[in-house]
PDB file of C-alpha atoms in Angstrom:
ATOM      1  CA  UNK W   1      74.445 -84.073   0.464  1.00 69.00           C
ATOM      2  CA  UNK W   2      71.477 -84.556  -1.866  1.00 90.00           C
ATOM      3  CA  UNK W   3      70.692 -82.737  -5.078  1.00 96.00           C
ATOM      4  CA  UNK W   4      66.972 -83.407  -4.421  1.00 97.00           C
ATOM      5  CA  UNK W   5      66.698 -81.549  -1.116  1.00 98.00           C
ATOM      6  CA  UNK W   6      68.651 -79.414   1.306  1.00 98.00           C
ATOM      7  CA  UNK W   7      68.781 -80.487   4.923  1.00 98.00           C
ATOM      8  CA  UNK W   8      70.221 -79.306   8.210  1.00 98.00           C
ATOM      9  CA  UNK W   9      69.958 -81.369  11.380  1.00 98.00           C
ATOM     10  CA  UNK W  10      69.016 -79.700  14.637  1.00 98.00           C
ATOM     11  CA  UNK W  11      68.855 -80.694  18.286  1.00 98.00           C
ATOM     12  CA  UNK W  12      65.199 -79.991  19.176  1.00 98.00           C
ATOM     13  CA  UNK W  13      62.089 -82.161  18.595  1.00 98.00           C
ATOM     14  CA  UNK W  14      61.159 -79.907  15.673  1.00 98.00           C
ATOM     15  CA  UNK W  15      61.295 -80.532  11.930  1.00 99.00           C
ATOM     16  CA  UNK W  16      60.439 -77.697   9.553  1.00 99.00           C
ATOM     17  CA  UNK W  17      59.569 -79.009   6.089  1.00 98.00           C
ATOM     18  CA  UNK W  18      59.461 -76.678   3.059  1.00 99.00           C
ATOM     19  CA  UNK W  19      58.405 -78.931   0.173  1.00 98.00           C
ATOM     20  CA  UNK W  20      57.728 -76.110  -2.309  1.00 98.00           C
ATOM     21  CA  UNK W  21      60.931 -74.146  -1.674  1.00 98.00           C
ATOM     22  CA  UNK W  22      62.664 -75.384  -4.819  1.00 98.00           C
ATOM     23  CA  UNK W  23      62.667 -73.638  -8.188  1.00 98.00           C
ATOM     24  CA  UNK W  24      65.063 -75.820 -10.198  1.00 98.00           C
ATOM     25  CA  UNK W  25      63.763 -77.502 -13.352  1.00 97.00           C
ATOM     26  CA  UNK W  26      65.769 -80.227 -15.148  1.00 97.00           C
ATOM     27  CA  UNK W  27      67.121 -79.257 -18.565  1.00 96.00           C
ATOM     28  CA  UNK W  28      65.130 -81.923 -20.414  1.00 93.00           C
ATOM     29  CA  UNK W  29      61.904 -80.584 -18.934  1.00 95.00           C
ATOM     30  CA  UNK W  30      62.859 -76.936 -19.474  1.00 95.00           C
ATOM     31  CA  UNK W  31      63.088 -77.544 -23.223  1.00 94.00           C
ATOM     32  CA  UNK W  32      59.366 -78.442 -23.257  1.00 94.00           C
ATOM     33  CA  UNK W  33      58.106 -75.564 -21.124  1.00 96.00           C
ATOM     34  CA  UNK W  34      56.541 -72.185 -21.818  1.00 96.00           C
ATOM     35  CA  UNK W  35      58.283 -68.958 -20.742  1.00 96.00           C
ATOM     36  CA  UNK W  36      55.710 -68.661 -17.953  1.00 96.00           C
ATOM     37  CA  UNK W  37      56.431 -72.185 -16.780  1.00 96.00           C
ATOM     38  CA  UNK W  38      60.157 -71.510 -16.698  1.00 97.00           C
ATOM     39  CA  UNK W  39      59.572 -68.765 -14.122  1.00 96.00           C
ATOM     40  CA  UNK W  40      58.489 -71.445 -11.599  1.00 97.00           C
ATOM     41  CA  UNK W  41      55.995 -68.904 -10.363  1.00 95.00           C
ATOM     42  CA  UNK W  42      54.125 -71.033  -7.825  1.00 98.00           C
ATOM     43  CA  UNK W  43      57.270 -71.647  -5.791  1.00 98.00           C
ATOM     44  CA  UNK W  44      57.101 -70.843  -2.077  1.00 98.00           C
ATOM     45  CA  UNK W  45      59.764 -68.216  -2.541  1.00 98.00           C
ATOM     46  CA  UNK W  46      62.230 -67.149   0.164  1.00 98.00           C
ATOM     47  CA  UNK W  47      60.847 -69.317   2.963  1.00 98.00           C
ATOM     48  CA  UNK W  48      64.369 -70.435   3.866  1.00 98.00           C
ATOM     49  CA  UNK W  49      65.095 -66.757   4.543  1.00 98.00           C
ATOM     50  CA  UNK W  50      61.821 -66.157   6.358  1.00 98.00           C
ATOM     51  CA  UNK W  51      62.443 -69.170   8.617  1.00 98.00           C
ATOM     52  CA  UNK W  52      66.034 -68.216   9.358  1.00 98.00           C
ATOM     53  CA  UNK W  53      65.109 -68.308  13.054  1.00 98.00           C
ATOM     54  CA  UNK W  54      64.890 -72.119  12.818  1.00 98.00           C
ATOM     55  CA  UNK W  55      68.531 -72.608  13.766  1.00 97.00           C
ATOM     56  CA  UNK W  56      68.094 -70.693  17.022  1.00 97.00           C
ATOM     57  CA  UNK W  57      65.197 -73.011  17.918  1.00 98.00           C
ATOM     58  CA  UNK W  58      67.304 -76.084  17.292  1.00 98.00           C
ATOM     59  CA  UNK W  59      65.080 -77.155  14.406  1.00 98.00           C
ATOM     60  CA  UNK W  60      65.953 -79.605  11.696  1.00 98.00           C
ATOM     61  CA  UNK W  61      65.038 -78.098   8.306  1.00 98.00           C
ATOM     62  CA  UNK W  62      64.226 -79.993   5.119  1.00 98.00           C
ATOM     63  CA  UNK W  63      63.649 -78.062   1.905  1.00 98.00           C
ATOM     64  CA  UNK W  64      63.113 -79.078  -1.706  1.00 98.00           C
ATOM     65  CA  UNK W  65      65.507 -78.015  -4.441  1.00 98.00           C
ATOM     66  CA  UNK W  66      63.260 -78.764  -7.436  1.00 98.00           C
ATOM     67  CA  UNK W  67      60.137 -76.906  -8.499  1.00 98.00           C
ATOM     68  CA  UNK W  68      56.637 -78.180  -7.791  1.00 98.00           C
ATOM     69  CA  UNK W  69      56.289 -78.002 -11.597  1.00 98.00           C
ATOM     70  CA  UNK W  70      58.502 -81.113 -11.682  1.00 98.00           C
ATOM     71  CA  UNK W  71      56.498 -82.938  -9.024  1.00 98.00           C
ATOM     72  CA  UNK W  72      54.461 -81.641  -6.107  1.00 98.00           C
ATOM     73  CA  UNK W  73      55.893 -83.131  -2.941  1.00 98.00           C
ATOM     74  CA  UNK W  74      52.792 -82.183  -0.970  1.00 98.00           C
ATOM     75  CA  UNK W  75      50.416 -84.256  -3.069  1.00 97.00           C
ATOM     76  CA  UNK W  76      49.624 -87.943  -2.577  1.00 97.00           C
ATOM     77  CA  UNK W  77      51.522 -90.360  -4.821  1.00 97.00           C
ATOM     78  CA  UNK W  78      48.277 -91.600  -6.388  1.00 95.00           C
ATOM     79  CA  UNK W  79      47.345 -87.965  -7.216  1.00 91.00           C
ATOM     80  CA  UNK W  80      43.942 -88.165  -5.547  1.00 93.00           C
ATOM     81  CA  UNK W  81      42.305 -84.814  -4.779  1.00 87.00           C
ATOM     82  CA  UNK W  82      42.916 -83.359  -1.336  1.00 90.00           C
ATOM     83  CA  UNK W  83      39.915 -81.043  -1.717  1.00 91.00           C
ATOM     84  CA  UNK W  84      37.201 -82.912  -3.650  1.00 85.00           C
ATOM     85  CA  UNK W  85      34.995 -80.636  -5.692  1.00 82.00           C
ATOM     86  CA  UNK W  86      37.604 -77.892  -5.959  1.00 86.00           C
ATOM     87  CA  UNK W  87      40.107 -77.188  -8.720  1.00 84.00           C
ATOM     88  CA  UNK W  88      42.972 -79.657  -8.456  1.00 83.00           C
ATOM     89  CA  UNK W  89      46.586 -78.557  -8.988  1.00 88.00           C
ATOM     90  CA  UNK W  90      47.935 -82.099  -9.258  1.00 90.00           C
ATOM     91  CA  UNK W  91      51.015 -84.199  -8.578  1.00 96.00           C
ATOM     92  CA  UNK W  92      52.673 -83.217 -11.881  1.00 96.00           C
ATOM     93  CA  UNK W  93      50.849 -80.029 -12.857  1.00 95.00           C
ATOM     94  CA  UNK W  94      50.404 -78.891 -16.448  1.00 94.00           C
ATOM     95  CA  UNK W  95      49.058 -75.429 -15.564  1.00 95.00           C
ATOM     96  CA  UNK W  96      50.047 -72.666 -13.187  1.00 96.00           C
ATOM     97  CA  UNK W  97      47.751 -71.744 -10.307  1.00 96.00           C
ATOM     98  CA  UNK W  98      46.367 -69.014 -12.589  1.00 95.00           C
ATOM     99  CA  UNK W  99      45.592 -71.510 -15.344  1.00 94.00           C
ATOM    100  CA  UNK W 100      48.467 -70.704 -17.715  1.00 95.00           C
ATOM    101  CA  UNK W 101      50.005 -73.590 -19.656  1.00 94.00           C
ATOM    102  CA  UNK W 102      53.316 -74.941 -18.383  1.00 96.00           C
ATOM    103  CA  UNK W 103      54.177 -76.871 -21.549  1.00 95.00           C
ATOM    104  CA  UNK W 104      54.541 -75.886 -25.186  1.00 94.00           C
ATOM    105  CA  UNK W 105      51.994 -77.156 -27.713  1.00 81.00           C
ATOM    106  CA  UNK W 106      49.664 -78.264 -24.911  1.00 71.00           C
ATOM    107  CA  UNK W 107      52.100 -81.012 -24.004  1.00 70.00           C
ATOM    108  CA  UNK W 108      50.625 -83.826 -21.940  1.00 75.00           C
ATOM    109  CA  UNK W 109      52.729 -85.849 -19.512  1.00 87.00           C
ATOM    110  CA  UNK W 110      52.753 -89.605 -19.960  1.00 92.00           C
ATOM    111  CA  UNK W 111      52.091 -92.021 -17.117  1.00 93.00           C
ATOM    112  CA  UNK W 112      55.670 -93.233 -17.499  1.00 95.00           C
ATOM    113  CA  UNK W 113      57.051 -89.723 -17.029  1.00 95.00           C
ATOM    114  CA  UNK W 114      54.919 -89.154 -13.949  1.00 95.00           C
ATOM    115  CA  UNK W 115      56.153 -92.438 -12.491  1.00 97.00           C
ATOM    116  CA  UNK W 116      59.761 -91.478 -13.241  1.00 97.00           C
ATOM    117  CA  UNK W 117      59.402 -88.125 -11.462  1.00 98.00           C
ATOM    118  CA  UNK W 118      57.702 -89.772  -8.512  1.00 98.00           C
ATOM    119  CA  UNK W 119      60.638 -92.139  -8.089  1.00 98.00           C
ATOM    120  CA  UNK W 120      63.383 -89.601  -8.832  1.00 98.00           C
ATOM    121  CA  UNK W 121      62.137 -86.604  -6.806  1.00 98.00           C
ATOM    122  CA  UNK W 122      59.091 -87.372  -4.649  1.00 98.00           C
ATOM    123  CA  UNK W 123      60.294 -90.568  -3.009  1.00 98.00           C
ATOM    124  CA  UNK W 124      63.725 -89.270  -1.866  1.00 98.00           C
ATOM    125  CA  UNK W 125      62.162 -86.244  -0.154  1.00 98.00           C
ATOM    126  CA  UNK W 126      59.602 -88.353   1.654  1.00 98.00           C
ATOM    127  CA  UNK W 127      62.196 -90.962   2.607  1.00 98.00           C
ATOM    128  CA  UNK W 128      64.275 -88.226   4.242  1.00 98.00           C
ATOM    129  CA  UNK W 129      61.207 -86.750   5.927  1.00 98.00           C
ATOM    130  CA  UNK W 130      60.257 -90.147   7.363  1.00 98.00           C
ATOM    131  CA  UNK W 131      63.824 -90.849   8.441  1.00 98.00           C
ATOM    132  CA  UNK W 132      64.136 -87.553  10.293  1.00 98.00           C
ATOM    133  CA  UNK W 133      60.757 -87.815  12.004  1.00 98.00           C
ATOM    134  CA  UNK W 134      61.683 -91.292  13.210  1.00 98.00           C
ATOM    135  CA  UNK W 135      65.099 -90.099  14.412  1.00 98.00           C
ATOM    136  CA  UNK W 136      63.669 -87.147  16.334  1.00 98.00           C
ATOM    137  CA  UNK W 137      60.942 -89.213  17.941  1.00 98.00           C
ATOM    138  CA  UNK W 138      63.417 -91.898  18.970  1.00 98.00           C
ATOM    139  CA  UNK W 139      65.617 -89.246  20.573  1.00 97.00           C
ATOM    140  CA  UNK W 140      62.956 -87.068  22.214  1.00 98.00           C
ATOM    141  CA  UNK W 141      59.868 -89.254  22.426  1.00 97.00           C
ATOM    142  CA  UNK W 142      57.847 -86.662  20.511  1.00 98.00           C
ATOM    143  CA  UNK W 143      58.150 -84.455  17.437  1.00 98.00           C
ATOM    144  CA  UNK W 144      56.550 -81.369  15.925  1.00 98.00           C
ATOM    145  CA  UNK W 145      56.402 -81.278  12.122  1.00 99.00           C
ATOM    146  CA  UNK W 146      55.885 -77.698  10.944  1.00 99.00           C
ATOM    147  CA  UNK W 147      54.922 -77.511   7.275  1.00 98.00           C
ATOM    148  CA  UNK W 148      56.017 -74.139   5.868  1.00 99.00           C
ATOM    149  CA  UNK W 149      54.161 -72.859   2.808  1.00 98.00           C
ATOM    150  CA  UNK W 150      53.261 -69.639   1.033  1.00 98.00           C
ATOM    151  CA  UNK W 151      50.960 -68.653  -1.825  1.00 98.00           C
ATOM    152  CA  UNK W 152      49.813 -65.636  -3.797  1.00 98.00           C
ATOM    153  CA  UNK W 153      47.044 -63.893  -1.903  1.00 98.00           C
ATOM    154  CA  UNK W 154      44.588 -63.713  -4.842  1.00 97.00           C
ATOM    155  CA  UNK W 155      44.138 -66.663  -7.219  1.00 96.00           C
ATOM    156  CA  UNK W 156      40.644 -66.603  -8.755  1.00 95.00           C
ATOM    157  CA  UNK W 157      41.061 -70.029 -10.373  1.00 94.00           C
ATOM    158  CA  UNK W 158      41.508 -71.649  -6.952  1.00 94.00           C
ATOM    159  CA  UNK W 159      39.448 -69.555  -4.524  1.00 93.00           C
ATOM    160  CA  UNK W 160      37.247 -66.491  -4.251  1.00 93.00           C
ATOM    161  CA  UNK W 161      38.555 -63.160  -3.049  1.00 95.00           C
ATOM    162  CA  UNK W 162      41.707 -62.688  -0.997  1.00 97.00           C
ATOM    163  CA  UNK W 163      43.007 -65.368   1.322  1.00 97.00           C
ATOM    164  CA  UNK W 164      43.589 -64.680   5.014  1.00 98.00           C
ATOM    165  CA  UNK W 165      47.209 -63.708   5.554  1.00 98.00           C
ATOM    166  CA  UNK W 166      47.957 -66.712   7.768  1.00 98.00           C
ATOM    167  CA  UNK W 167      46.245 -70.066   7.286  1.00 98.00           C
ATOM    168  CA  UNK W 168      46.760 -72.849   9.824  1.00 98.00           C
ATOM    169  CA  UNK W 169      45.862 -76.406   8.789  1.00 98.00           C
ATOM    170  CA  UNK W 170      45.753 -79.558  10.892  1.00 98.00           C
ATOM    171  CA  UNK W 171      43.416 -81.753   8.819  1.00 98.00           C
ATOM    172  CA  UNK W 172      40.486 -80.515  10.903  1.00 97.00           C
ATOM    173  CA  UNK W 173      42.329 -81.460  14.080  1.00 97.00           C
ATOM    174  CA  UNK W 174      43.452 -84.929  13.027  1.00 98.00           C
ATOM    175  CA  UNK W 175      47.127 -84.063  12.518  1.00 98.00           C
ATOM    176  CA  UNK W 176      48.020 -82.632  15.934  1.00 98.00           C
ATOM    177  CA  UNK W 177      46.750 -82.640  19.504  1.00 98.00           C
ATOM    178  CA  UNK W 178      44.142 -79.974  20.387  1.00 98.00           C
ATOM    179  CA  UNK W 179      46.369 -78.307  22.981  1.00 98.00           C
ATOM    180  CA  UNK W 180      49.233 -77.930  20.482  1.00 98.00           C
ATOM    181  CA  UNK W 181      46.903 -76.210  18.033  1.00 98.00           C
ATOM    182  CA  UNK W 182      45.432 -74.116  20.861  1.00 98.00           C
ATOM    183  CA  UNK W 183      48.916 -72.820  21.682  1.00 98.00           C
ATOM    184  CA  UNK W 184      49.275 -71.564  18.108  1.00 98.00           C
ATOM    185  CA  UNK W 185      45.818 -70.005  18.118  1.00 97.00           C
ATOM    186  CA  UNK W 186      46.648 -68.204  21.356  1.00 97.00           C
ATOM    187  CA  UNK W 187      49.629 -66.524  19.704  1.00 97.00           C
ATOM    188  CA  UNK W 188      47.477 -65.518  16.740  1.00 97.00           C
ATOM    189  CA  UNK W 189      44.812 -64.013  18.986  1.00 96.00           C
ATOM    190  CA  UNK W 190      47.415 -62.115  20.980  1.00 95.00           C
ATOM    191  CA  UNK W 191      49.849 -60.944  18.302  1.00 87.00           C
ATOM    192  CA  UNK W 192      48.345 -61.255  14.815  1.00 86.00           C
ATOM    193  CA  UNK W 193      47.306 -57.625  14.220  1.00 86.00           C
ATOM    194  CA  UNK W 194      47.300 -56.379  11.487  1.00 94.00           C
ATOM    195  CA  UNK W 195      47.194 -59.827   9.843  1.00 97.00           C
ATOM    196  CA  UNK W 196      44.067 -61.827   9.121  1.00 97.00           C
ATOM    197  CA  UNK W 197      44.085 -65.537   9.882  1.00 97.00           C
ATOM    198  CA  UNK W 198      42.082 -68.752   9.718  1.00 97.00           C
ATOM    199  CA  UNK W 199      42.348 -72.245  11.181  1.00 98.00           C
ATOM    200  CA  UNK W 200      41.311 -75.230   9.044  1.00 98.00           C
ATOM    201  CA  UNK W 201      39.580 -72.950   6.583  1.00 96.00           C
ATOM    202  CA  UNK W 202      40.462 -72.995   2.884  1.00 93.00           C
ATOM    203  CA  UNK W 203      43.720 -74.770   3.764  1.00 96.00           C
ATOM    204  CA  UNK W 204      43.489 -77.802   6.045  1.00 96.00           C
ATOM    205  CA  UNK W 205      46.977 -79.114   5.384  1.00 97.00           C
ATOM    206  CA  UNK W 206      48.296 -80.969   2.378  1.00 97.00           C
ATOM    207  CA  UNK W 207      49.414 -84.559   1.998  1.00 98.00           C
ATOM    208  CA  UNK W 208      52.416 -84.228   4.315  1.00 98.00           C
ATOM    209  CA  UNK W 209      50.399 -82.806   7.200  1.00 98.00           C
ATOM    210  CA  UNK W 210      47.639 -85.364   6.756  1.00 98.00           C
ATOM    211  CA  UNK W 211      49.890 -88.363   6.187  1.00 98.00           C
ATOM    212  CA  UNK W 212      52.573 -87.827   8.831  1.00 98.00           C
ATOM    213  CA  UNK W 213      50.600 -86.153  11.604  1.00 98.00           C
ATOM    214  CA  UNK W 214      49.829 -88.840  14.196  1.00 98.00           C
ATOM    215  CA  UNK W 215      49.142 -87.163  17.542  1.00 98.00           C
ATOM    216  CA  UNK W 216      48.305 -90.481  19.219  1.00 97.00           C
ATOM    217  CA  UNK W 217      51.896 -91.497  18.428  1.00 97.00           C
ATOM    218  CA  UNK W 218      53.358 -88.147  19.574  1.00 97.00           C
ATOM    219  CA  UNK W 219      53.877 -86.846  16.027  1.00 98.00           C
ATOM    220  CA  UNK W 220      52.139 -83.477  15.693  1.00 98.00           C
ATOM    221  CA  UNK W 221      51.872 -81.815  12.268  1.00 98.00           C
ATOM    222  CA  UNK W 222      50.806 -78.237  11.551  1.00 98.00           C
ATOM    223  CA  UNK W 223      50.780 -76.452   8.196  1.00 98.00           C
ATOM    224  CA  UNK W 224      51.133 -72.688   7.877  1.00 98.00           C
ATOM    225  CA  UNK W 225      50.138 -71.309   4.475  1.00 98.00           C
ATOM    226  CA  UNK W 226      51.114 -67.637   4.356  1.00 98.00           C
ATOM    227  CA  UNK W 227      50.046 -65.057   1.816  1.00 98.00           C
ATOM    228  CA  UNK W 228      53.163 -64.002  -0.010  1.00 98.00           C
ATOM    229  CA  UNK W 229      52.006 -60.399   0.217  1.00 98.00           C
ATOM    230  CA  UNK W 230      53.073 -60.500   3.877  1.00 98.00           C
ATOM    231  CA  UNK W 231      56.757 -60.712   2.979  1.00 98.00           C
ATOM    232  CA  UNK W 232      57.488 -60.423  -0.781  1.00 98.00           C
ATOM    233  CA  UNK W 233      56.335 -59.217  -4.194  1.00 98.00           C
ATOM    234  CA  UNK W 234      53.787 -61.614  -5.651  1.00 98.00           C
ATOM    235  CA  UNK W 235      54.732 -60.828  -9.257  1.00 95.00           C
ATOM    236  CA  UNK W 236      57.866 -61.774 -11.206  1.00 95.00           C
ATOM    237  CA  UNK W 237      60.733 -61.627 -10.281  1.00 96.00           C
ATOM    238  CA  UNK W 238      59.226 -62.297  -6.830  1.00 98.00           C
ATOM    239  CA  UNK W 239      61.506 -60.079  -4.795  1.00 98.00           C
ATOM    240  CA  UNK W 240      61.882 -60.494  -1.043  1.00 98.00           C
ATOM    241  CA  UNK W 241      60.644 -57.447   0.896  1.00 98.00           C
ATOM    242  CA  UNK W 242      62.614 -57.152   4.153  1.00 98.00           C
ATOM    243  CA  UNK W 243      60.495 -54.256   5.402  1.00 98.00           C
ATOM    244  CA  UNK W 244      57.441 -56.529   5.226  1.00 98.00           C
ATOM    245  CA  UNK W 245      59.115 -59.765   6.256  1.00 98.00           C
ATOM    246  CA  UNK W 246      60.655 -58.259   9.375  1.00 98.00           C
ATOM    247  CA  UNK W 247      57.153 -57.532  10.672  1.00 97.00           C
ATOM    248  CA  UNK W 248      55.684 -60.995  10.169  1.00 98.00           C
ATOM    249  CA  UNK W 249      58.718 -63.110  11.122  1.00 98.00           C
ATOM    250  CA  UNK W 250      58.346 -62.542  14.895  1.00 97.00           C
ATOM    251  CA  UNK W 251      54.744 -63.757  14.733  1.00 97.00           C
ATOM    252  CA  UNK W 252      55.662 -66.878  12.751  1.00 98.00           C
ATOM    253  CA  UNK W 253      58.495 -67.604  15.156  1.00 98.00           C
ATOM    254  CA  UNK W 254      56.226 -67.173  18.175  1.00 97.00           C
ATOM    255  CA  UNK W 255      53.720 -69.645  16.706  1.00 98.00           C
ATOM    256  CA  UNK W 256      56.407 -72.256  16.083  1.00 98.00           C
ATOM    257  CA  UNK W 257      57.833 -71.713  19.572  1.00 98.00           C
ATOM    258  CA  UNK W 258      54.404 -72.032  21.189  1.00 98.00           C
ATOM    259  CA  UNK W 259      53.639 -75.245  19.334  1.00 98.00           C
ATOM    260  CA  UNK W 260      57.048 -76.671  20.198  1.00 98.00           C
ATOM    261  CA  UNK W 261      56.734 -75.828  23.903  1.00 98.00           C
ATOM    262  CA  UNK W 262      53.337 -77.477  24.091  1.00 98.00           C
ATOM    263  CA  UNK W 263      54.523 -80.520  22.151  1.00 98.00           C
ATOM    264  CA  UNK W 264      57.295 -81.023  24.690  1.00 97.00           C
ATOM    265  CA  UNK W 265      55.148 -80.164  27.716  1.00 96.00           C
ATOM    266  CA  UNK W 266      52.332 -82.556  26.884  1.00 92.00           C
ATOM    267  CA  UNK W 267      54.720 -85.494  26.750  1.00 78.00           C
ATOM    268  CA  UNK W 268      55.744 -84.651  30.290  1.00 65.00           C
TER     269      UNK W 268
END
């Protein structure tokens, strides 16, 4: 058992990764943070509950325990921008998505502290992710990596207007085979009402999708970025809303199932 991540091993060629699930912040860091920062507000809240169907699909599930305010597991280790020209949230952020300070007295992280967090938190998660992808592929000959994310629906600092409810990203098609993506799009076209959706729009997939998705090697990666308004309150204390979640869960499950079926079928 790791204190960096939570993990359950399944039997299917499916790994669900939830790198922003965690909300823990180490005590030494907490002492330096603002009250807003201590709320860990940009966490992908409740996705372990939303994806509770994963066990029935035989999925392996990997989820972070620590907040993205410690280190963002879905950013490249060199902290290069994933969306050049747009506001960057960063590997070790110092502001919330809304632009509020995370640290008291405008604290600035040192290069040494960033390197320490990369080694202590980022590397163990990615080592486990790589290990599990390799295990699944060795066992099944193919693997679907489903990147589970959520975000507040309106964040003026990062984008204009309201986001689509469901945002699929495959690095503009580089992270998974076209027929696997088409299977997901088919479910959206058939069952998405009343939700809005986009494919490779504002969200094209983060570092994990882009780095690990290798369709030519039978590793297919898809990111789903959901608006939190589809299943929870977007303001503190970020309560789960079962009456909302119960409506969107069947659609999310059907997308994962469709992608998994096609991943298996295309290998033959």
